[in-house]
CSV table of C-alpha atoms (C1' of nucleotides) in Angstrom, one decimal:
chain,number,residue,atom,x,y,z
A,1,MET,CA,0.3,0.2,-0.2
A,2,ILE,CA,2.9,2.6,1.1
A,3,ALA,CA,4.2,1.5,-2.2
A,4,ARG,CA,1.5,2.3,-3.7
A,5,THR,CA,1.3,5.6,-2.4
A,6,LYS,CA,5.5,5.6,-3.6
A,7,ARG,CA,4.7,5.4,-7.1
A,8,LYS,CA,1.3,8.3,-7.5
A,9,GLU,CA,3.3,11.2,-5.0
A,10,THR,CA,6.8,10.5,-8.0
A,11,SER,CA,3.8,10.6,-10.6
A,12,GLN,CA,2.1,13.5,-8.8
A,13,ALA,CA,5.4,15.0,-8.8
A,14,ARG,CA,6.4,14.9,-12.3
A,15,ARG,CA,3.0,16.1,-13.5
A,16,GLN,CA,3.7,19.0,-10.8
A,17,LEU,CA,6.9,19.3,-13.1
A,18,ILE,CA,5.3,19.1,-16.2
A,19,VAL,CA,2.4,22.2,-14.7
A,20,GLU,CA,6.2,24.4,-13.8
A,21,THR,CA,7.5,24.6,-16.8
A,22,ALA,CA,4.4,25.1,-19.2
A,23,ALA,CA,3.8,27.6,-16.9
A,24,ALA,CA,7.2,29.5,-17.0
A,25,CYS,CA,7.2,28.1,-21.3
A,26,PHE,CA,3.6,30.0,-22.0
A,27,ILE,CA,4.9,33.3,-20.0
A,28,GLU,CA,8.4,33.6,-22.6
A,29,LYS,CA,6.5,32.5,-25.5
A,30,GLY,CA,2.7,32.9,-24.9
A,31,PHE,CA,0.1,29.4,-25.8
A,32,HIS,CA,0.4,29.1,-29.4
A,33,GLN,CA,4.2,30.2,-29.9
A,34,THR,CA,4.8,27.0,-26.8
A,35,SER,CA,5.3,23.6,-28.3
A,36,ILE,CA,4.6,20.6,-26.7
A,37,ARG,CA,8.1,19.8,-27.5
A,38,ASP,CA,9.3,23.0,-25.8
A,39,ILE,CA,7.8,21.9,-22.5
A,40,ALA,CA,8.7,18.9,-22.3
A,41,ARG,CA,12.6,18.9,-23.4
A,42,ARG,CA,13.1,21.7,-20.5
A,43,ALA,CA,11.2,20.0,-18.1
A,44,GLY,CA,13.9,17.1,-19.2
A,45,ILE,CA,10.9,14.4,-19.9
A,46,SER,CA,10.5,12.7,-22.9
A,47,LEU,CA,7.8,14.0,-25.8
A,48,GLY,CA,5.5,10.7,-25.4
A,49,ASN,CA,5.3,10.9,-21.6
A,50,LEU,CA,4.1,13.5,-21.3
A,51,TYR,CA,0.4,13.1,-23.1
A,52,ASN,CA,0.4,10.7,-20.1
A,53,TYR,CA,-0.4,13.4,-17.8
A,54,PHE,CA,-2.2,15.3,-20.4
A,55,GLU,CA,-4.6,14.3,-22.9
A,56,ASN,CA,-3.9,17.4,-25.2
A,57,LYS,CA,-2.3,20.9,-25.4
A,58,THR,CA,-5.7,22.1,-24.7
A,59,ALA,CA,-6.5,20.6,-20.9
A,60,LEU,CA,-2.6,22.2,-20.1
A,61,ILE,CA,-3.0,25.6,-21.2
A,62,ALA,CA,-6.4,25.2,-19.6
A,63,GLU,CA,-4.9,24.1,-16.6
A,64,ILE,CA,-2.5,26.8,-16.9
A,65,ALA,CA,-5.2,28.9,-17.0
A,66,MET,CA,-6.7,28.3,-14.1
A,67,LEU,CA,-3.9,28.1,-11.9
A,68,GLU,CA,-4.9,31.7,-10.8
A,69,ALA,CA,-7.5,30.7,-8.9
A,70,SER,CA,-5.8,29.0,-6.9
A,71,GLU,CA,-3.7,31.3,-5.7
A,72,LEU,CA,-6.8,33.8,-5.4
A,73,ASP,CA,-8.2,31.1,-3.2
A,74,VAL,CA,-5.1,31.9,-0.6
A,75,LEU,CA,-5.6,36.0,-0.7
A,76,LYS,CA,-9.3,35.3,0.1
A,77,ASN,CA,-8.9,33.6,2.9
A,78,LYS,CA,-6.5,35.8,4.3
A,79,LEU,CA,-9.0,38.8,3.6
A,80,SER,CA,-11.7,36.6,5.9
A,81,LYS,CA,-10.1,37.0,8.6
A,82,ILE,CA,-9.6,40.5,8.5
A,83,THR,CA,-12.7,41.7,10.3
A,84,ASP,CA,-12.4,45.2,9.6
A,85,PRO,CA,-13.7,45.6,6.2
A,86,ALA,CA,-11.8,49.0,5.1
A,87,LYS,CA,-8.9,47.6,7.0
A,88,ALA,CA,-10.1,44.3,4.6
A,89,LEU,CA,-10.8,46.3,1.4
A,90,ASP,CA,-7.2,48.0,2.1
A,91,ARG,CA,-5.3,44.8,2.5
A,92,PHE,CA,-7.0,44.0,-0.3
A,93,VAL,CA,-5.5,46.2,-2.2
A,94,SER,CA,-2.4,45.7,-1.0
A,95,LEU,CA,-1.9,42.0,-1.3
A,96,TYR,CA,-3.5,42.0,-5.1
A,97,THR,CA,-1.4,45.2,-6.0
A,98,ASP,CA,1.8,43.0,-5.2
A,99,HIS,CA,-0.1,39.9,-7.1
A,100,CYS,CA,-0.3,41.8,-9.9
A,101,CYS,CA,2.9,44.0,-10.5
A,102,GLN,CA,5.1,40.3,-11.0
A,103,GLN,CA,5.4,41.2,-14.6
A,104,GLU,CA,4.9,36.5,-14.5
A,105,ASN,CA,1.5,37.2,-13.3
A,106,SER,CA,0.3,39.9,-15.4
A,107,VAL,CA,2.0,38.9,-18.5
A,108,LEU,CA,-0.2,35.3,-18.1
A,109,SER,CA,-3.2,37.0,-17.2
A,110,ALA,CA,-2.9,39.1,-21.2
A,111,GLU,CA,-2.6,36.3,-22.4
A,112,ILE,CA,-5.2,33.9,-21.0
A,113,VAL,CA,-7.5,37.2,-21.7
A,114,SER,CA,-7.2,37.0,-24.8
A,115,GLU,CA,-7.1,33.6,-25.3
A,116,SER,CA,-10.4,33.3,-23.5
A,117,PHE,CA,-12.4,35.5,-26.2
A,118,ARG,CA,-12.0,32.7,-28.7
A,119,SER,CA,-11.4,29.4,-25.8
A,120,PRO,CA,-15.0,29.5,-24.0
A,121,ASP,CA,-13.4,27.2,-21.7
A,122,ILE,CA,-11.0,29.3,-20.1
A,123,GLY,CA,-13.7,32.1,-20.7
A,124,LEU,CA,-15.8,30.2,-17.8
A,125,GLY,CA,-13.4,30.3,-15.6
A,126,PHE,CA,-11.4,33.2,-15.7
A,127,LEU,CA,-15.3,34.0,-15.7
A,128,GLN,CA,-16.1,32.2,-13.1
A,129,ASN,CA,-12.3,33.4,-10.6
A,130,ARG,CA,-14.2,37.3,-11.6
A,131,ILE,CA,-16.9,37.4,-9.9
A,132,GLU,CA,-15.9,35.7,-6.8
A,133,LEU,CA,-13.6,38.4,-6.4
A,134,VAL,CA,-15.9,41.1,-7.2
A,135,THR,CA,-18.7,39.6,-4.9
A,136,VAL,CA,-15.8,39.2,-1.9
A,137,ILE,CA,-14.9,43.1,-2.7
A,138,ALA,CA,-18.5,44.7,-3.2
A,139,ASP,CA,-19.7,42.7,0.1
A,140,LEU,CA,-16.2,44.7,2.1
A,141,ILE,CA,-16.9,47.6,0.5
A,142,GLU,CA,-21.1,47.4,1.3
A,143,LYS,CA,-20.2,46.4,4.8
A,144,ASN,CA,-17.9,49.4,4.6
A,145,ALA,CA,-21.3,51.2,4.5
A,146,GLU,CA,-23.8,50.3,6.1
A,147,ARG,CA,-21.2,50.5,9.1
A,148,GLU,CA,-20.9,54.3,8.3
A,149,GLY,CA,-24.6,54.6,8.2
A,150,VAL,CA,-24.2,55.8,4.4
A,151,HIS,CA,-25.8,55.1,0.7
A,152,PRO,CA,-22.3,54.2,-1.5
A,153,GLU,CA,-22.6,56.5,-4.4
A,154,ILE,CA,-21.2,54.2,-7.0
A,155,ALA,CA,-22.3,50.2,-6.7
A,156,PRO,CA,-20.6,47.8,-4.5
A,157,ARG,CA,-20.4,45.6,-7.9
A,158,ASP,CA,-19.5,48.5,-10.2
A,159,CYS,CA,-17.1,49.7,-7.3
A,160,ALA,CA,-15.9,47.1,-7.2
A,161,GLU,CA,-15.3,46.1,-10.8
A,162,PHE,CA,-13.1,49.9,-10.9
A,163,ILE,CA,-11.2,49.2,-8.3
A,164,LEU,CA,-9.9,45.2,-9.8
A,165,ASP,CA,-9.6,47.4,-13.0
A,166,LEU,CA,-7.5,50.6,-11.7
A,167,ILE,CA,-5.1,47.5,-9.7
A,168,GLU,CA,-4.7,45.7,-13.4
A,169,GLY,CA,-4.2,48.6,-14.8
A,170,LEU,CA,-1.2,49.6,-13.1
A,171,ALA,CA,0.4,46.3,-13.0
A,172,GLU,CA,-0.3,45.5,-16.6
A,173,ARG,CA,1.6,49.3,-17.3
A,174,SER,CA,4.2,48.1,-14.4
A,175,ALA,CA,5.2,44.9,-16.7
A,176,PHE,CA,5.7,46.5,-19.2
A,177,LYS,CA,7.9,48.7,-18.3
A,178,GLY,CA,9.7,45.9,-16.5
A,179,ILE,CA,9.8,47.4,-13.9
A,180,GLY,CA,7.5,47.4,-10.0
A,181,PRO,CA,5.4,50.2,-10.3
A,182,ALA,CA,6.5,54.0,-9.3
A,183,ARG,CA,5.8,54.7,-5.4
A,184,LYS,CA,4.1,57.5,-6.6
A,185,ALA,CA,1.4,55.4,-8.2
A,186,THR,CA,0.8,52.7,-6.3
A,187,LYS,CA,-0.3,55.6,-4.0
A,188,ALA,CA,-2.0,57.3,-6.7
A,189,LEU,CA,-3.7,54.4,-7.0
A,190,LYS,CA,-4.9,54.0,-2.4
A,191,THR,CA,-5.7,57.8,-3.1
A,192,ALA,CA,-7.9,56.7,-6.3
A,193,ILE,CA,-9.9,54.4,-5.0
A,194,GLN,CA,-10.4,55.8,-1.4
A,195,LYS,CA,-11.9,58.7,-3.7
A,196,LEU,CA,-14.3,55.8,-5.3
A,197,VAL,CA,-15.7,53.8,-1.5
A,198,SER,CA,-16.4,57.5,-0.3
A,199,VAL,CA,-19.7,59.0,-0.4
B,1,MET,CA,0.2,60.2,-66.7
B,2,ILE,CA,-3.1,59.0,-66.0
B,3,ALA,CA,-1.8,55.3,-66.8
B,4,ARG,CA,0.6,55.6,-64.0
B,5,THR,CA,-2.1,56.2,-61.0
B,6,LYS,CA,-4.1,54.5,-62.3
B,7,ARG,CA,-1.8,51.0,-61.9
B,8,LYS,CA,-0.9,52.7,-58.6
B,9,GLU,CA,-4.3,52.8,-58.2
B,10,THR,CA,-5.8,49.3,-57.9
B,11,SER,CA,-2.7,48.5,-56.6
B,12,GLN,CA,-3.3,50.4,-52.8
B,13,ALA,CA,-7.0,49.3,-53.1
B,14,ARG,CA,-5.9,45.7,-52.7
B,15,ARG,CA,-3.3,46.2,-50.0
B,16,GLN,CA,-5.8,47.5,-48.6
B,17,LEU,CA,-8.3,44.5,-48.2
B,18,ILE,CA,-5.4,42.5,-47.6
B,19,VAL,CA,-4.7,45.0,-44.2
B,20,GLU,CA,-8.9,44.5,-43.9
B,21,THR,CA,-9.1,41.1,-44.3
B,22,ALA,CA,-6.5,40.6,-41.7
B,23,ALA,CA,-7.7,42.5,-39.4
B,24,ALA,CA,-11.0,40.1,-39.2
B,25,CYS,CA,-9.2,36.9,-39.3
B,26,PHE,CA,-6.8,38.0,-36.7
B,27,ILE,CA,-9.8,39.6,-34.3
B,28,GLU,CA,-11.4,35.8,-35.2
B,29,LYS,CA,-8.9,33.7,-34.1
B,30,GLY,CA,-6.1,35.2,-32.7
B,31,PHE,CA,-2.1,36.8,-34.6
B,32,HIS,CA,-0.7,33.1,-34.4
B,33,GLN,CA,-3.8,31.1,-35.1
B,34,THR,CA,-4.6,32.6,-38.4
B,35,SER,CA,-2.1,31.4,-41.5
B,36,ILE,CA,-1.8,33.6,-44.2
B,37,ARG,CA,-3.5,30.3,-45.7
B,38,ASP,CA,-6.9,31.5,-44.6
B,39,ILE,CA,-5.7,35.5,-45.2
B,40,ALA,CA,-5.4,34.8,-48.8
B,41,ARG,CA,-7.7,32.6,-49.4
B,42,ARG,CA,-10.9,35.3,-47.4
B,43,ALA,CA,-9.7,37.8,-49.8
B,44,GLY,CA,-9.5,36.4,-53.2
B,45,ILE,CA,-6.4,36.0,-54.0
B,46,SER,CA,-2.6,34.0,-54.8
B,47,LEU,CA,-1.0,32.6,-51.6
B,48,GLY,CA,2.7,34.2,-53.5
B,49,ASN,CA,0.3,37.6,-54.5
B,50,LEU,CA,0.1,38.7,-50.7
B,51,TYR,CA,4.0,38.5,-50.4
B,52,ASN,CA,4.1,41.2,-53.5
B,53,TYR,CA,2.3,43.6,-50.7
B,54,PHE,CA,4.0,42.2,-47.1
B,55,GLU,CA,7.4,41.0,-46.5
B,56,ASN,CA,6.2,38.1,-44.7
B,57,LYS,CA,3.1,37.5,-41.9
B,58,THR,CA,5.3,39.6,-38.8
B,59,ALA,CA,4.7,42.9,-40.8
B,60,LEU,CA,1.5,42.5,-41.6
B,61,ILE,CA,0.3,41.9,-37.8
B,62,ALA,CA,2.8,44.8,-37.3
B,63,GLU,CA,0.3,46.6,-39.9
B,64,ILE,CA,-2.9,46.1,-38.2
B,65,ALA,CA,-1.1,47.0,-34.7
B,66,MET,CA,-0.4,50.2,-35.5
B,67,LEU,CA,-4.6,50.8,-37.1
B,68,GLU,CA,-5.3,51.8,-34.1
B,69,ALA,CA,-2.6,54.6,-33.2
B,70,SER,CA,-4.8,56.7,-36.9
B,71,GLU,CA,-8.0,55.5,-35.1
B,72,LEU,CA,-7.8,57.8,-31.9
B,73,ASP,CA,-6.1,59.9,-34.4
B,74,VAL,CA,-9.4,61.1,-35.6
B,75,LEU,CA,-10.3,60.5,-31.5
B,76,LYS,CA,-8.2,63.3,-30.9
B,77,ASN,CA,-8.9,66.1,-33.9
B,78,LYS,CA,-12.4,65.7,-32.4
B,79,LEU,CA,-11.3,67.4,-28.8
B,80,SER,CA,-9.0,69.5,-30.1
B,81,LYS,CA,-11.8,71.6,-31.3
B,82,ILE,CA,-13.0,71.5,-27.2
B,83,THR,CA,-12.7,74.6,-25.5
B,84,ASP,CA,-14.1,74.1,-22.3
B,85,PRO,CA,-12.0,71.7,-21.1
B,86,ALA,CA,-14.2,70.0,-18.4
B,87,LYS,CA,-17.1,69.4,-21.8
B,88,ALA,CA,-13.7,67.7,-23.8
B,89,LEU,CA,-12.9,65.6,-21.1
B,90,ASP,CA,-16.6,64.8,-21.1
B,91,ARG,CA,-16.7,64.3,-24.5
B,92,PHE,CA,-13.6,62.0,-24.9
B,93,VAL,CA,-15.3,59.4,-21.9
B,94,SER,CA,-18.5,59.4,-23.8
B,95,LEU,CA,-16.2,59.0,-27.5
B,96,TYR,CA,-13.7,56.5,-26.2
B,97,THR,CA,-16.1,53.9,-24.0
B,98,ASP,CA,-18.1,54.1,-27.4
B,99,HIS,CA,-15.1,53.0,-29.3
B,100,CYS,CA,-13.7,50.9,-26.9
B,101,CYS,CA,-16.7,48.5,-26.5
B,102,GLN,CA,-17.2,47.9,-30.0
B,103,GLN,CA,-16.6,43.7,-29.4
B,104,GLU,CA,-13.9,43.6,-32.1
B,105,ASN,CA,-11.6,46.8,-30.5
B,106,SER,CA,-11.4,44.8,-27.5
B,107,VAL,CA,-10.3,41.8,-29.2
B,108,LEU,CA,-8.5,42.7,-31.4
B,109,SER,CA,-6.9,45.0,-28.2
B,110,ALA,CA,-6.4,42.1,-26.3
B,111,GLU,CA,-4.5,40.0,-28.7
B,112,ILE,CA,-2.2,43.5,-29.5
B,113,VAL,CA,-1.3,43.5,-25.3
B,114,SER,CA,0.0,40.3,-25.3
B,115,GLU,CA,1.4,40.4,-28.7
B,116,SER,CA,3.3,43.3,-27.4
B,117,PHE,CA,4.5,41.7,-24.2
B,118,ARG,CA,7.5,39.5,-26.3
B,119,SER,CA,7.4,41.5,-30.2
B,120,PRO,CA,9.0,44.7,-29.4
B,121,ASP,CA,8.4,46.4,-32.6
B,122,ILE,CA,4.6,46.3,-31.7
B,123,GLY,CA,4.7,47.1,-27.5
B,124,LEU,CA,6.6,50.2,-28.5
B,125,GLY,CA,4.1,51.4,-30.3
B,126,PHE,CA,1.1,50.4,-28.8
B,127,LEU,CA,3.5,52.4,-26.0
B,128,GLN,CA,4.0,55.3,-27.7
B,129,ASN,CA,0.4,55.4,-28.5
B,130,ARG,CA,-0.6,55.3,-25.0
B,131,ILE,CA,1.9,58.1,-23.5
B,132,GLU,CA,0.3,60.9,-26.5
B,133,LEU,CA,-3.6,59.2,-25.3
B,134,VAL,CA,-2.8,59.9,-21.3
B,135,THR,CA,-0.7,63.6,-22.5
B,136,VAL,CA,-4.1,64.8,-24.1
B,137,ILE,CA,-6.4,63.8,-21.5
B,138,ALA,CA,-3.4,65.0,-18.2
B,139,ASP,CA,-3.9,68.3,-20.3
B,140,LEU,CA,-7.7,68.8,-20.1
B,141,ILE,CA,-7.8,67.8,-16.7
B,142,GLU,CA,-5.0,70.2,-15.5
B,143,LYS,CA,-6.7,72.6,-17.8
B,144,ASN,CA,-10.0,72.4,-16.2
B,145,ALA,CA,-8.1,72.5,-12.9
B,146,GLU,CA,-6.5,76.0,-13.1
B,147,ARG,CA,-9.7,77.2,-14.5
B,148,GLU,CA,-11.7,76.3,-11.0
B,149,GLY,CA,-9.2,77.9,-9.6
B,150,VAL,CA,-7.8,74.2,-7.6
B,151,HIS,CA,-4.9,72.4,-7.1
B,152,PRO,CA,-5.8,68.6,-8.2
B,153,GLU,CA,-5.4,65.8,-5.1
B,154,ILE,CA,-4.6,63.1,-7.7
B,155,ALA,CA,-1.8,63.8,-10.1
B,156,PRO,CA,-2.7,64.7,-13.8
B,157,ARG,CA,-1.1,62.0,-15.8
B,158,ASP,CA,-2.0,59.3,-13.0
B,159,CYS,CA,-5.5,60.3,-13.2
B,160,ALA,CA,-6.3,60.2,-17.2
B,161,GLU,CA,-3.9,56.3,-16.6
B,162,PHE,CA,-6.6,55.3,-14.3
B,163,ILE,CA,-9.5,57.0,-16.3
B,164,LEU,CA,-8.5,54.9,-19.6
B,165,ASP,CA,-8.0,51.5,-16.9
B,166,LEU,CA,-11.6,52.5,-16.0
B,167,ILE,CA,-12.6,53.0,-19.6
B,168,GLU,CA,-11.1,50.0,-21.1
B,169,GLY,CA,-12.1,47.8,-18.3
B,170,LEU,CA,-15.4,48.0,-18.0
B,171,ALA,CA,-15.0,47.9,-21.9
B,172,GLU,CA,-13.0,44.3,-21.8
B,173,ARG,CA,-15.6,43.2,-19.6
B,174,SER,CA,-18.7,44.2,-21.9
B,175,ALA,CA,-17.6,42.6,-25.1
B,176,PHE,CA,-16.5,39.7,-23.3
B,177,LYS,CA,-19.9,38.8,-22.3
B,178,GLY,CA,-21.0,39.6,-26.2
B,179,ILE,CA,-22.7,42.6,-25.1
B,180,GLY,CA,-22.7,45.9,-24.8
B,181,PRO,CA,-22.6,47.6,-21.0
B,182,ALA,CA,-25.4,47.9,-19.5
B,183,ARG,CA,-26.9,51.3,-18.7
B,184,LYS,CA,-26.7,51.5,-14.9
B,185,ALA,CA,-22.3,50.4,-16.1
B,186,THR,CA,-22.1,53.4,-18.0
B,187,LYS,CA,-23.4,55.8,-16.0
B,188,ALA,CA,-21.3,53.9,-12.4
B,189,LEU,CA,-17.9,54.3,-14.8
B,190,LYS,CA,-19.4,58.9,-15.3
B,191,THR,CA,-19.0,59.0,-12.1
B,192,ALA,CA,-16.5,57.5,-10.5
B,193,ILE,CA,-14.9,59.5,-12.8
B,194,GLN,CA,-16.1,63.0,-11.6
B,195,LYS,CA,-15.0,61.7,-8.4
B,196,LEU,CA,-11.5,61.2,-9.1
B,197,VAL,CA,-11.1,64.3,-11.2
B,198,SER,CA,-12.6,66.2,-8.3
B,199,VAL,CA,-10.9,67.6,-6.0
C,1,DT,C1',6.1,-11.1,-12.7
C,2,DA,C1',2.6,-8.4,-14.3
C,3,DT,C1',2.0,-3.1,-14.5
C,4,DG,C1',2.5,1.4,-15.7
C,5,DA,C1',6.7,5.5,-16.0
C,6,DA,C1',9.2,6.1,-20.6
C,7,DT,C1',10.7,6.6,-24.8
C,8,DG,C1',11.6,8.7,-29.8
C,9,DA,C1',11.1,7.2,-34.0
C,10,DA,C1',7.0,7.6,-37.4
C,11,DC,C1',3.1,9.8,-39.4
C,12,DG,C1',-0.4,12.8,-41.4
C,13,DT,C1',-1.0,18.0,-41.5
C,14,DT,C1',0.4,23.0,-41.4
C,15,DC,C1',2.8,26.4,-41.7
C,16,DG,C1',5.7,30.7,-43.5
C,17,DT,C1',8.2,31.1,-47.0
C,18,DT,C1',10.1,30.7,-52.7
C,19,DC,C1',9.9,30.8,-56.9
C,20,DG,C1',9.6,30.0,-62.0
C,21,DT,C1',5.7,31.0,-65.0
C,22,DT,C1',1.8,33.2,-67.1
C,23,DC,C1',-0.5,37.4,-68.4
C,24,DA,C1',-2.6,42.1,-69.0
C,25,DA,C1',-1.5,46.5,-68.1
C,26,DT,C1',2.3,50.4,-69.6
C,27,DA,C1',6.1,52.5,-71.8
C,28,DA,C1',9.2,52.9,-76.1
C,29,DA,C1',9.3,52.6,-81.0
C,30,DG,C1',8.0,52.4,-85.8
D,1,DC,C1',-1.9,54.3,-84.8
D,2,DT,C1',0.3,49.6,-84.3
D,3,DT,C1',3.7,46.6,-83.3
D,4,DT,C1',6.8,45.1,-79.9
D,5,DA,C1',10.0,45.7,-75.5
D,6,DT,C1',9.1,46.1,-70.2
D,7,DT,C1',6.9,45.7,-66.5
D,8,DG,C1',5.2,43.5,-62.6
D,9,DA,C1',1.0,41.8,-60.5
D,10,DA,C1',-1.2,37.3,-59.5
D,11,DC,C1',-0.5,32.7,-59.5
D,12,DG,C1',0.0,28.0,-57.0
D,13,DA,C1',3.0,23.7,-56.4
D,14,DA,C1',6.8,23.3,-54.3
D,15,DC,C1',10.4,22.7,-50.4
D,16,DG,C1',12.1,22.3,-45.5
D,17,DA,C1',10.5,22.4,-41.0
D,18,DA,C1',7.6,22.0,-37.3
D,19,DC,C1',3.7,21.3,-35.4
D,20,DG,C1',-0.2,17.6,-32.5
D,21,DT,C1',0.0,13.6,-31.2
D,22,DT,C1',0.0,7.6,-31.7
D,23,DC,C1',2.1,3.8,-30.7
D,24,DA,C1',5.2,-0.2,-30.5
D,25,DT,C1',8.7,-0.6,-27.1
D,26,DT,C1',12.2,-0.6,-23.4
D,27,DC,C1',12.9,-0.4,-18.7
D,28,DA,C1',12.4,0.3,-13.6
D,29,DT,C1',9.5,-1.3,-9.3
D,30,DA,C1',6.8,-3.4,-6.7
DNA sequence: TATGAATGAACGTTCGTTCGTTCAATAAAG
DNA sequence: CTTTATTGAACGAACGAACGTTCATTCATA
């Protein structure tokens, strides 16, 4: 039995190696400029063996696209431990900004977005992910408004979308220049978000 | 002489046909899933003839990527005819929102962005275009602040980037769903932008 | 010994690109 | 105005390389 698990373990490790290698390749060259051979070679395994782990290239792309989802789950868990909605929102902005500003994440996001327009599976996963994120942020905004006894001028869900837009936009620009965002820009981002959530 | 221009004219018309056909193909299938044969077939010309007009596929992609630039020039010209900066800014928001919310523009933009990360020529063109647009908007914001005698809380250039982010984000979402943006969302967008430019 | 991981040659396509050729439009010569 | 020479647009077969995928086979381990 222990032997049986040993096999499963090494097999699962190999699978993860493939996923990580594929992600690296996709970030460097894009989905459709990366060949299965590229991934196999870089992972140090044979061409045929890769097909023991993934049915085809599309499945591999879908798997990578879903990686973002699990990363955002971690973020959502962190937020759920903060009781003050204003603090939680502020923390989210910091964490999500850091996340998005990593160049690899920005590049991969751009790849996924453009792929989403044509591949329904990937598009739906991406959308679902988005909706969950918006819901979490909108909840924070609403709770904060209730606590302060005010009626928000912008609908919470719209406001949440806007906040994500601002963060992702800033991140994309900084990824483009190849360096992290300027201190000034990050400060401006926080100011802008503050303006959006205030009445 | 008139004969000479006749040849040039038909030649130029053919060239434009190729560009437009290529754009349609790229929007439908993406840059790298579109083959030269796809374009030639759809344009109704032979494979070899296409190479009389474009050196290679990359040149064709670059040409398409630059199309956006000329479209935005039109927009900039319209703005330059409005003297009141607040009115001009409002008009810009409407026009640019309409432009971005056309699904083909959103899809093509996504394609260009992801391509920009890897192809320097396209990336620089895209960036240059962005900078010009930001400069125009930042000018409007600054003029408006001066006229009202206030000091803007967010630096005009940052604010301009944020406005573009909001518009493009909304457009991407609406393109994703395949329908135009909800009235409510467009209204929320205007409110949000108003908040950003106010002191 | 039995099982599943691992291999890489091979298959059929499709890709971007080249090239020799045809043919109609233009310019030059009579 | 005819006739002839020149141009360059248009074609599609052909090229070599690369693609995703399959499969018979080998190897290691439980």
